[in-house]
Coordinates of C-alpha atoms and ligand atoms in Angstrom, one line a residue:
X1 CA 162.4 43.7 65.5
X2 CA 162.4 47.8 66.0
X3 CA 158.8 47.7 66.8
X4 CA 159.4 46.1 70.3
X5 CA 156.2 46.4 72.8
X6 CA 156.8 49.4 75.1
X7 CA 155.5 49.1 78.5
X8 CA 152.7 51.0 79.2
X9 CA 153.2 54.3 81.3
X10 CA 152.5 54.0 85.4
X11 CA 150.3 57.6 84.2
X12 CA 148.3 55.4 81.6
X13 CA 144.6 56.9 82.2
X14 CA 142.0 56.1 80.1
X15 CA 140.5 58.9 78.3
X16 CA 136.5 58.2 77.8
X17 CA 136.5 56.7 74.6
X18 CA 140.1 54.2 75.2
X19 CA 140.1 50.8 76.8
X20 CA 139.5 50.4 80.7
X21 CA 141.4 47.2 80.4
X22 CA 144.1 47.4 77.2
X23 CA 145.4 44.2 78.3
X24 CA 142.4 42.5 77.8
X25 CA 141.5 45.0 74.3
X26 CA 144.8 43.8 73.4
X27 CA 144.1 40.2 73.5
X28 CA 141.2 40.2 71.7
X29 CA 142.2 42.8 69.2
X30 CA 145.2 39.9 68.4
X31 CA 142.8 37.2 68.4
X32 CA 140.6 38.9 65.9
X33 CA 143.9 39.2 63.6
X34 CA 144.4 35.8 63.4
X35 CA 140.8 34.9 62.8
X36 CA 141.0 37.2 59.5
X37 CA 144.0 35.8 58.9
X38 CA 143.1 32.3 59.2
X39 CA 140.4 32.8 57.3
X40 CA 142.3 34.3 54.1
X41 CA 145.2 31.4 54.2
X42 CA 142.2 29.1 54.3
X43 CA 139.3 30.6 52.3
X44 CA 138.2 27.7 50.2
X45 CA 136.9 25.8 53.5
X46 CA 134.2 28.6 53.3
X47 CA 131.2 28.6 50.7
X48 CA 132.2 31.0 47.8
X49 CA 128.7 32.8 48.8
X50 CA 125.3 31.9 50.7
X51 CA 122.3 33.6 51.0
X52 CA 122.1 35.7 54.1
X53 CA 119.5 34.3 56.6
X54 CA 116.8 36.5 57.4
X55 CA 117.4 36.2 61.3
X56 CA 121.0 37.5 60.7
X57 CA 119.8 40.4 58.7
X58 CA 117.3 41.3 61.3
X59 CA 120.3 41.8 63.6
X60 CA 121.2 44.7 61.6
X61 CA 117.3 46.4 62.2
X62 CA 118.2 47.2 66.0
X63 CA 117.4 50.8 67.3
X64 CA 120.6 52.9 67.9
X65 CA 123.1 51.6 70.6
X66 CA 122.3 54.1 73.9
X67 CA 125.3 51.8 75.9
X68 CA 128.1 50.1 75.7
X69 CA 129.4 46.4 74.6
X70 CA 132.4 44.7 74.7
X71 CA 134.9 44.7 71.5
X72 CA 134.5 40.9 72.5
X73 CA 131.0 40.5 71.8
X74 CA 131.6 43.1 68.7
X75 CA 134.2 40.6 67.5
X76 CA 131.8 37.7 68.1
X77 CA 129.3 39.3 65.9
X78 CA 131.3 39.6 63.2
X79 CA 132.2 36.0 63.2
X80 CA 129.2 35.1 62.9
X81 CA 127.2 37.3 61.1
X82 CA 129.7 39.4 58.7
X83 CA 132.1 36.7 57.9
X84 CA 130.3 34.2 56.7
X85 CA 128.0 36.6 54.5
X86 CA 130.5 38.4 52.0
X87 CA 130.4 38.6 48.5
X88 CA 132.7 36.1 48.1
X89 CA 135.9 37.9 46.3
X90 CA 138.3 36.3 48.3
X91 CA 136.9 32.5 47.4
X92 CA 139.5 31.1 44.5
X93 CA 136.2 30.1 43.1
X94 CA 135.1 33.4 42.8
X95 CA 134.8 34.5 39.0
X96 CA 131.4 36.5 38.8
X97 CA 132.4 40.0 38.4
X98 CA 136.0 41.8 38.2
X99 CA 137.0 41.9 42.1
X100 CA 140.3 41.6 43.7
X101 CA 140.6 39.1 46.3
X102 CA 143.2 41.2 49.0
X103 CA 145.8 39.7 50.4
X104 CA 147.0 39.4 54.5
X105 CA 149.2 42.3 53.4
X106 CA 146.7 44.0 53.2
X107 CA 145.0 43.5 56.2
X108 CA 148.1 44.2 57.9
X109 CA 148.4 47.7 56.0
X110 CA 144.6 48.5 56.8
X111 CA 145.2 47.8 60.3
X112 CA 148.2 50.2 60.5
X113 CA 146.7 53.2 58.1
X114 CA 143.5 52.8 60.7
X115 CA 146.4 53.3 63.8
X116 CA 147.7 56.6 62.4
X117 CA 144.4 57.8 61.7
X118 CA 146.0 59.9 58.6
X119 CA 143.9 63.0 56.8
X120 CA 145.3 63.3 53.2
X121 CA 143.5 65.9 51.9
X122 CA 146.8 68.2 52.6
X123 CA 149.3 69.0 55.1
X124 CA 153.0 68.5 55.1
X125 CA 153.1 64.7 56.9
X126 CA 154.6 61.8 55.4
X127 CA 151.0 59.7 54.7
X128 CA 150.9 62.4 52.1
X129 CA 154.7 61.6 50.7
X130 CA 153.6 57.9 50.4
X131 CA 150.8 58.9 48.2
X132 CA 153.4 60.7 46.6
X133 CA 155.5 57.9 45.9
X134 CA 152.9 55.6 44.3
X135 CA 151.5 57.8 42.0
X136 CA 155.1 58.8 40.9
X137 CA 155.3 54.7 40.1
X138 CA 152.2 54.9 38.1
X139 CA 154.0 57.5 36.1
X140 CA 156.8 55.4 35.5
X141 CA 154.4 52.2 34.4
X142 CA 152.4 54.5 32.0
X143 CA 155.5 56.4 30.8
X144 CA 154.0 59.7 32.0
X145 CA 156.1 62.6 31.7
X146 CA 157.0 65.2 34.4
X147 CA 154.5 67.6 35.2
X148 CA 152.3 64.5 35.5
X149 CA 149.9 64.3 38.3
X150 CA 147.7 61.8 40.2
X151 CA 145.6 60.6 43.1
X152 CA 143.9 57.7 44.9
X153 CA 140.6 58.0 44.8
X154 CA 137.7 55.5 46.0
X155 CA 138.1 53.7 42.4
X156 CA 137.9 54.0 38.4
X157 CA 134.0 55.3 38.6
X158 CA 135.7 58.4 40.6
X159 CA 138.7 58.5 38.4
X160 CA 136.7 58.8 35.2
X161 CA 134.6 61.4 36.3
X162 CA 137.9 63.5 37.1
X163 CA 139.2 62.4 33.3
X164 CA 135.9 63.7 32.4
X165 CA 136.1 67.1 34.3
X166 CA 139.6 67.8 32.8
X167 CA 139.4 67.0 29.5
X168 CA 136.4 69.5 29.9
X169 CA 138.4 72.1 31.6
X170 CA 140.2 72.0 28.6
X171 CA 137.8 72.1 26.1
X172 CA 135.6 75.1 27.6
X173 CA 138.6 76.6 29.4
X174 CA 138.6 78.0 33.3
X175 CA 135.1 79.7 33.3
X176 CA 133.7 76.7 32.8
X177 CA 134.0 76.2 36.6
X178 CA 132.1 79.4 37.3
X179 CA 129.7 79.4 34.3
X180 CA 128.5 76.0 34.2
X181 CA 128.6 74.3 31.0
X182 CA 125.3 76.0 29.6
X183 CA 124.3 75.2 26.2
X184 CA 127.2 73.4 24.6
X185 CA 128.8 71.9 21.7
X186 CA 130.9 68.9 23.1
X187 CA 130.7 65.4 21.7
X188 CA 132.7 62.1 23.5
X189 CA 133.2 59.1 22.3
X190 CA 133.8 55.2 23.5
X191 CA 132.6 51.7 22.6
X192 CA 129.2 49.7 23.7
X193 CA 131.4 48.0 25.7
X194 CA 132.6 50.4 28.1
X195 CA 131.5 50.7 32.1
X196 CA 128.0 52.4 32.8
X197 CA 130.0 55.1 35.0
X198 CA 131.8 56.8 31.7
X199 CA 127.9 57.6 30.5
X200 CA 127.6 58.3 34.3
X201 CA 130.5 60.7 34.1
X202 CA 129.0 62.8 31.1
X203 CA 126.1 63.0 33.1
X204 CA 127.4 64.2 36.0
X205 CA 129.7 66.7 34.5
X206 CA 126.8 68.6 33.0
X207 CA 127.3 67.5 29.4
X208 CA 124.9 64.8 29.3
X209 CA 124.7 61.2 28.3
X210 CA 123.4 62.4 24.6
X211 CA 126.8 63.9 24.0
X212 CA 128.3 60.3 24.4
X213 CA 128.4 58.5 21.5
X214 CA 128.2 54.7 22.0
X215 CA 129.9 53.0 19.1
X216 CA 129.8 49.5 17.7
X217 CA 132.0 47.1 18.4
X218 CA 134.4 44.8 15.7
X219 CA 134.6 41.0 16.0
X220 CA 137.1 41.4 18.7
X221 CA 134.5 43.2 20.8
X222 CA 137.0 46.7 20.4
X223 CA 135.2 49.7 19.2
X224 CA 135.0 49.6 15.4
X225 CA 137.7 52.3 14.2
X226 CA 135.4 53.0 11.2
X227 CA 132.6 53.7 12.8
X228 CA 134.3 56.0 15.1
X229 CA 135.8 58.1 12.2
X230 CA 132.1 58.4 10.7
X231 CA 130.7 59.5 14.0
X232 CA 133.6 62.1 14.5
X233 CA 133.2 63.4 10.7
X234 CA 129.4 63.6 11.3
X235 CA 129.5 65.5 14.4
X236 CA 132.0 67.6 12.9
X237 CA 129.6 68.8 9.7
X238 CA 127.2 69.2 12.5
X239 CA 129.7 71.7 14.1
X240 CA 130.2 69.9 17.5
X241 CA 133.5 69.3 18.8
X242 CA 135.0 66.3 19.8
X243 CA 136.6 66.9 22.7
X244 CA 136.9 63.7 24.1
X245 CA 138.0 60.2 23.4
X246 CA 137.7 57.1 25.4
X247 CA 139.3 53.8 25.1
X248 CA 138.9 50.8 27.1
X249 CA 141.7 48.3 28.2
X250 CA 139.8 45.5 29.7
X251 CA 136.3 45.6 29.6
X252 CA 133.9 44.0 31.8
X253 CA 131.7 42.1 29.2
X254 CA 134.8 40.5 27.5
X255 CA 137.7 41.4 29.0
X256 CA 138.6 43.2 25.5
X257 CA 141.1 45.9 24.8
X258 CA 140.8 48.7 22.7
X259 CA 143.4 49.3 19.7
X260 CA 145.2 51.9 22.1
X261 CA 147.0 52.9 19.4
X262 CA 144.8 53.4 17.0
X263 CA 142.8 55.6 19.4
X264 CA 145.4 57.7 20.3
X265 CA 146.2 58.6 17.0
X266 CA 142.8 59.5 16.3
X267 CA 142.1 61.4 19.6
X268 CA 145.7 63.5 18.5
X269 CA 144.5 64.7 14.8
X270 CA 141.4 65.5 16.7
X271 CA 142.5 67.5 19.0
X272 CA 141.0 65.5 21.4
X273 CA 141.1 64.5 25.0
X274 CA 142.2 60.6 24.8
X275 CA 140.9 59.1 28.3
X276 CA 142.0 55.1 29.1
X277 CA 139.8 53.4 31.6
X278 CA 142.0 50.7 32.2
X279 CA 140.1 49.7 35.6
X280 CA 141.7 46.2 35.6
X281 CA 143.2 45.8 32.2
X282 CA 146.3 48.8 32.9
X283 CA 147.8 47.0 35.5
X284 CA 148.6 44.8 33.0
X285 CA 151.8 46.9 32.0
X286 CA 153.4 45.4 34.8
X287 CA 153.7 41.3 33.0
X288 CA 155.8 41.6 30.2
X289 CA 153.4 38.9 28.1
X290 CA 150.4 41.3 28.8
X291 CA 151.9 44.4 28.2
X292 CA 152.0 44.5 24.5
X293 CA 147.9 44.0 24.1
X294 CA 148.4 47.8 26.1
X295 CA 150.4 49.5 24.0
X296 CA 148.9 52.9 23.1
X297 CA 148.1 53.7 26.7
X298 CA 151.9 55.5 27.2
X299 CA 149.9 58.5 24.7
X300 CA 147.0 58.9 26.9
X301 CA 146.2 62.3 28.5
X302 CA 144.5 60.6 31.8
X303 CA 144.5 56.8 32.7
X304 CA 141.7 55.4 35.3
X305 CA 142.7 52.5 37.0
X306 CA 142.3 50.5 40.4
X307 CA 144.9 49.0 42.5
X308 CA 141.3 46.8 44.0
X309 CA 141.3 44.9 41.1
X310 CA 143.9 43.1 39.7
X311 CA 146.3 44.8 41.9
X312 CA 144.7 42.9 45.0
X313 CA 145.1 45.5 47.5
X314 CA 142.1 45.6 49.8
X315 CA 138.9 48.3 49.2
X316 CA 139.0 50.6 47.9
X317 CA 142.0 52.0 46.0
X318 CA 141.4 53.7 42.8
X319 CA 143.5 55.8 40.6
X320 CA 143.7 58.5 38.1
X321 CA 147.1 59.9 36.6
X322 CA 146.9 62.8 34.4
X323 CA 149.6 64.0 31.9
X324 CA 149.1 67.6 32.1
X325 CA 149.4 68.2 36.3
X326 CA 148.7 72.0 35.9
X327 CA 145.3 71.6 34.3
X328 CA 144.3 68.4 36.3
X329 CA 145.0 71.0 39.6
X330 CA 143.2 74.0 37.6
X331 CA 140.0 71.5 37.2
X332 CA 139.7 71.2 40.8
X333 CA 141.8 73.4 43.0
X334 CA 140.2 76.2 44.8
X335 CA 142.5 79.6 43.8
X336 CA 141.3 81.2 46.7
X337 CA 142.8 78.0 49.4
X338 CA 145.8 77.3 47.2
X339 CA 147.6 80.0 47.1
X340 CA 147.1 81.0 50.3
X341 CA 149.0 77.8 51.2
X342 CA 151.9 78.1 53.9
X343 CA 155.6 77.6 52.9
X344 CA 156.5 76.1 56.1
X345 CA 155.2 74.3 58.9
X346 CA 152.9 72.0 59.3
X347 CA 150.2 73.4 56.8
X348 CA 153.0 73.6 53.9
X349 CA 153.6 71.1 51.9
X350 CA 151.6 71.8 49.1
X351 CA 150.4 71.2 46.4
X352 CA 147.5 69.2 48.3
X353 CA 146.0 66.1 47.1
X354 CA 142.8 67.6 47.7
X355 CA 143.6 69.9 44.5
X356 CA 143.0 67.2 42.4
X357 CA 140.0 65.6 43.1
X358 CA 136.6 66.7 44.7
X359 CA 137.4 64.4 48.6
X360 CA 139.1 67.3 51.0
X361 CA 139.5 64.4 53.8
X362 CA 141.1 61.4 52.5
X363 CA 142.2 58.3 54.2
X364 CA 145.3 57.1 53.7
X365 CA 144.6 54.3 51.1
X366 CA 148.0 54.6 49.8
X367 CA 149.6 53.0 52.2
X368 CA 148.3 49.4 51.8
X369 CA 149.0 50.4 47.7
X370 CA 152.3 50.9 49.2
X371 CA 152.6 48.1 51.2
X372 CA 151.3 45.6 48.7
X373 CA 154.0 47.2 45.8
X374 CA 156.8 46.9 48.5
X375 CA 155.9 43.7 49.7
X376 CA 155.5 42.0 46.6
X377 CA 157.5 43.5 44.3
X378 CA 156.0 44.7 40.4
X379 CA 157.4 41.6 38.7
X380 CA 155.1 39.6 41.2
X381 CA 152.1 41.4 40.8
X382 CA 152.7 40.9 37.0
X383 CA 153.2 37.3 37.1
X384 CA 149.9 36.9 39.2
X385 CA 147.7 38.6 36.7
X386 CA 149.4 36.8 33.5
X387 CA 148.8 33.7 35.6
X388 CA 144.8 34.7 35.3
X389 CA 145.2 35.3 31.8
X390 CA 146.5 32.1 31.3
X391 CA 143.5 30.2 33.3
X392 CA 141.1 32.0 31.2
X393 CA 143.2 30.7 27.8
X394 CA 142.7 27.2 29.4
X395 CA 139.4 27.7 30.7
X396 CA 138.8 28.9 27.1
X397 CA 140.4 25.7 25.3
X398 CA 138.1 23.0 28.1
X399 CA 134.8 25.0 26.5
X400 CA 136.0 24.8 23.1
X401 CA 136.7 21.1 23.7
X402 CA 133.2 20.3 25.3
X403 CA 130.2 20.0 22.4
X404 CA 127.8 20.8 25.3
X405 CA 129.6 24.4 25.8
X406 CA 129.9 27.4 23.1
X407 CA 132.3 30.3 23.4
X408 CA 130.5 33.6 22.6
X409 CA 133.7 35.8 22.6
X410 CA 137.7 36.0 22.3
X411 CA 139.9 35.8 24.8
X412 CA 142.1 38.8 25.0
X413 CA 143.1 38.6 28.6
X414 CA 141.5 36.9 31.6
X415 CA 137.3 36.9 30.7
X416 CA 136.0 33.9 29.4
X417 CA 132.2 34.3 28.0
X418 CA 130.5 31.4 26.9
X419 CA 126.9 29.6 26.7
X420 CA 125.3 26.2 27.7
X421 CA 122.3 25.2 25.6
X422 CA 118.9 26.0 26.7
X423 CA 118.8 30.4 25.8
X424 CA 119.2 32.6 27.8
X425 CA 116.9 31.3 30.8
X426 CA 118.6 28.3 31.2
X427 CA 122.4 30.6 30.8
X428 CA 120.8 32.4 34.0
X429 CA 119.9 29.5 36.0
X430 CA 123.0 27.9 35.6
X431 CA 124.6 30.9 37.1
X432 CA 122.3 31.5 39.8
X433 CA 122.4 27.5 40.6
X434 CA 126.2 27.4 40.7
X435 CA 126.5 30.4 42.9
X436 CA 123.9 28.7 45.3
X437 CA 126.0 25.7 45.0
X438 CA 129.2 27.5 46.5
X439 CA 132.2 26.0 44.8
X440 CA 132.4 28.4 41.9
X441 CA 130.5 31.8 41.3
X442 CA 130.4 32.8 37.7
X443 CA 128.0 35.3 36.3
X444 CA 126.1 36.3 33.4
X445 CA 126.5 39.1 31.2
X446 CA 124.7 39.8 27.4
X447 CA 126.8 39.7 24.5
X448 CA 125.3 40.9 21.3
X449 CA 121.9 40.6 22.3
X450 CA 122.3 37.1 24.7
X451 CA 123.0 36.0 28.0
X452 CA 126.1 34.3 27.9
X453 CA 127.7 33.2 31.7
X454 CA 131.1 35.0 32.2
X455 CA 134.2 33.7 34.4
X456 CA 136.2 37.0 35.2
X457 CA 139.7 35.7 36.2
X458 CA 140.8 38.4 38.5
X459 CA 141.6 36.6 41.7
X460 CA 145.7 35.1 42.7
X461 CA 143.7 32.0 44.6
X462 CA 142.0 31.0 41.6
X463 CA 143.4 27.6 39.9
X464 CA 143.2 25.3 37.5
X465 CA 141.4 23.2 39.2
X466 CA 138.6 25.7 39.9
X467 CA 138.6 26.7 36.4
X468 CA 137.8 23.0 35.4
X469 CA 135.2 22.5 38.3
X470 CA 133.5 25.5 36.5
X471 CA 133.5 23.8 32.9
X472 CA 132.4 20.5 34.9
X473 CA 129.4 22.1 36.9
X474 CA 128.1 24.6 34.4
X475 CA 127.9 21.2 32.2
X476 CA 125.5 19.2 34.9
X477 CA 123.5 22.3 35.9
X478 CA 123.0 22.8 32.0
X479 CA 122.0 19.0 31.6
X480 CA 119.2 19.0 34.8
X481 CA 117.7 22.7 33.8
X482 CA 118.0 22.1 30.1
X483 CA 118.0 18.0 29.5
X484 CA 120.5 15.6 28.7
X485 CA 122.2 17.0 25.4
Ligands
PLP1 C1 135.3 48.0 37.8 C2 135.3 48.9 36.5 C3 134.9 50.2 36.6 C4 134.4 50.9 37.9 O1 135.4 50.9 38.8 P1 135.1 51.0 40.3 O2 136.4 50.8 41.0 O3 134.1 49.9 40.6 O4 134.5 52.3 40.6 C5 135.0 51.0 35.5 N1 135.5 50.5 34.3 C6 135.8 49.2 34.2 C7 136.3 48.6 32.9 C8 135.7 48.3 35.3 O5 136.1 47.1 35.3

């Protein structure tokens, strides 16, 4: 081991905010390792979820703390009152809503990035270089060229609104940045299904939610191509400009994938900005058997994804990766800082992360993206999330082999949707009462028009047997809130 325990100096003094007594920090700082630690190996003893009790909540209503307490105490209190209370990601039985479930890897790689205390909004340090390093793999996954750029950012609802400002930068050119977009003639475009925060991004890029247009979906819940062609050709005798496509690869309703393809294509003859928010669904370039439902996405101009997700490192990691690095820098860097930038020393190094993205501090979230590569290797990562998409194909077949269960959409990769009899009241209580019950936590969602409950696959604890105590539950809830079949 290089990392040896040095012995502490005989000069060791305390400044005002370090332990008095680091043997005795030390000792519960280790003990409060192995209690998350414990508690990850062995997370199915836990509820998935349980209501908060309203005396713990009233422990967080306290005036602000004048004094001191022990990290003891502080460690007690999380224990008891934090622990216990979570949302339930890291259960197997967790399926409610597309979370990662982290990993002790993790932990460990949180614990370390918190020891080094790392700013990487610039600077010439190595934090920075790591960063570095894993958006260079991104490249290589998405097939990105040189001249490519990137960063982590808190996750994909961050990420599109920088795919949003670029692909505006390019539309309305430079002066956008000190005009304001004004009066304009933009139109984007993307499916019913995609995530609230692309109408969010629209919105808060000045263009408005009106210039999104929010197109139907085929049977495969993957915006209709037709329709898309009409609405371009539409807005085009109007004399708007479509400046933006947006494709999805993995939704949340139905875990669909756009034709990727299809939508490049299109976005090309355009002359359009094509945009992949691929906030699960890209990671699945890494398993060979998932990969091809992607292709497409090596022709997008940015690509929005999280490492949180089906990646598994802890919160929050997201990412964006843009083809063209110069106008991704010219969206956001400040002329006036960057070039002012020092060749050498310790403020060289540049250019700066914090020339892509609006955050000038930055923690160093790269590491545990790092760590959890590293660690576990690509073809790893890529075996865990085809194993989830293999669940949900079986998870799929028990529903379509109970008479008591319909399936309300395909399964493309690792979201199962599907009904119990009653409407969409009883669809709502059964999710509500399962959650409760603390086994397994799906949730609902409404698919063309109906609550349907939704199993999200996105977790490496989740197994078989889970995915069957899900079919078997959602089947007796359904029977006592609805009546026997
Ligand atoms: C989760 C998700 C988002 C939002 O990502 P955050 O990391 O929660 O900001 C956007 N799009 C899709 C398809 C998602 O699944």
């Amino acid at each position: 081991v290089t990392f040896e325990r040095r012995s502490r100096g005989p000069d060791y003094a305390p400044t005002a905010l370090e332990p008095e007594d680091p043997g005795a920090f030390r000792a519960v700082a280790h003990r409060l390792l192995d209690v998350v630690l414990d508690d990850l190996e062995d997370r199915r003893r836990r509820p998935v979820w349980q209501p908060i009790p309203a005396a713990v909540r009233a422990l967080y209503h306290e005036p602000s703390p004048r004094g001191p307490a022990a990290i003891e105490a502080l460690g007690d209190q999380f224990v008891a009152t934090m622990l216990p209370y979570g949302s339930g990601n890291t259960h197997p039985g967790f399926m409610g809503w597309v979370n990662g479930a982290g990993t002790s890897v993790g932990v460990v790689a949180e614990m370390l990035a918190a020891g080094l205390d790392a700013n990487l909004g610039g600077r010439d340090h190595m934090a920075v270089e790591v960063e570095r390093q894993v958006i260079r793999w991104a490249h290589e996954w998405f097939g990105m060229p040189d001249g490519a750029s990137g960063v982590l950012v808190t996750g994909t609802s961050m990420a599109n609104l920088i795919a949003v400002l670029a692909a505006r930068q390019r539309a309305l050119g430079p002066d956008v940045r000190r005009d304001g977009v004004g009066v304009h003639r933009l139109a984007a475009y993307t499916g019913t299904s995609a995530h609230a925060c692309v109408t969010q991004a629209m919105e808060i890029a000045g263009l408005g939610r009106a210039a999104l247009r929010r197109l139907p979906l085929d049977g495969a819940q993957r915006v209709d191509l037709a329709a898309l062609e009409a609405a371009i050709a539409a807005d085009r005798a109007a004399g708007l400009t479509p400046f933006l496509v947006v494709g999805s690869a993995g939704t949340v309703d139905a875990g669909a994938v756009d034709d990727l393809g299809a939508l490049a294509t299109l976005a090309a003859r355009e002359g359009s900005w094509f945009h992949v928010d691929g906030a699960f669904g890209a990671l699945g370039v890494l398993s060979p058997e998932v990969a091809p439902l992607l292709a497409g996405i090596e022709r997008a101009d940015s690509i929005a994804f999280d490492f949180h997700k089906w990646g598994q490192v802890p919160y929050d990691a997201g990412c964006i990766v843009v083809r063209d690095g110069r106008l991704h820098q010219e969206t956001f860097a400040s002329p006036a800082a960057y070039l002012r930038r020092e060749v050498r020393g310790l403020a060289g190094g540049a250019p700066w992360f914090c020339d892509f993205g609006p955050d000038l501090s930055r923690g160093f979230r790269a590491l545990k993206v790092w760590m959890t590569l590293k660690h576990f290797g690509t073809e790893r990562i890529g075996a865990s999330i085809a194993e989830c998409c293999r669940l949900a194909r079986r998870l799929a077949a028990r529903v379509d082999a109970e008479p008591e269960l319909t399936r309300a959409a395909p399964v493309a990769l690792n979201v199962v949707c599907f009904r119990v009899r009653g409407g969409d009241d009883a669809n709502r209580a059964v999710a509500v009462e399962l959650q409760e019950a603390g086994q397994v936590a799906p949730s609902t969602t409404t698919l063309d028009g109906h609550i349907v409950l939704r199993a999200a696959i996105v977790n490496h604890r989740t197994t078989e047997g889970d995915v069957d105590t899900l079919v078997e539950q959602a089947i007796a809830a359904a029977r006592r809130i609805a009546g026997p079949a």
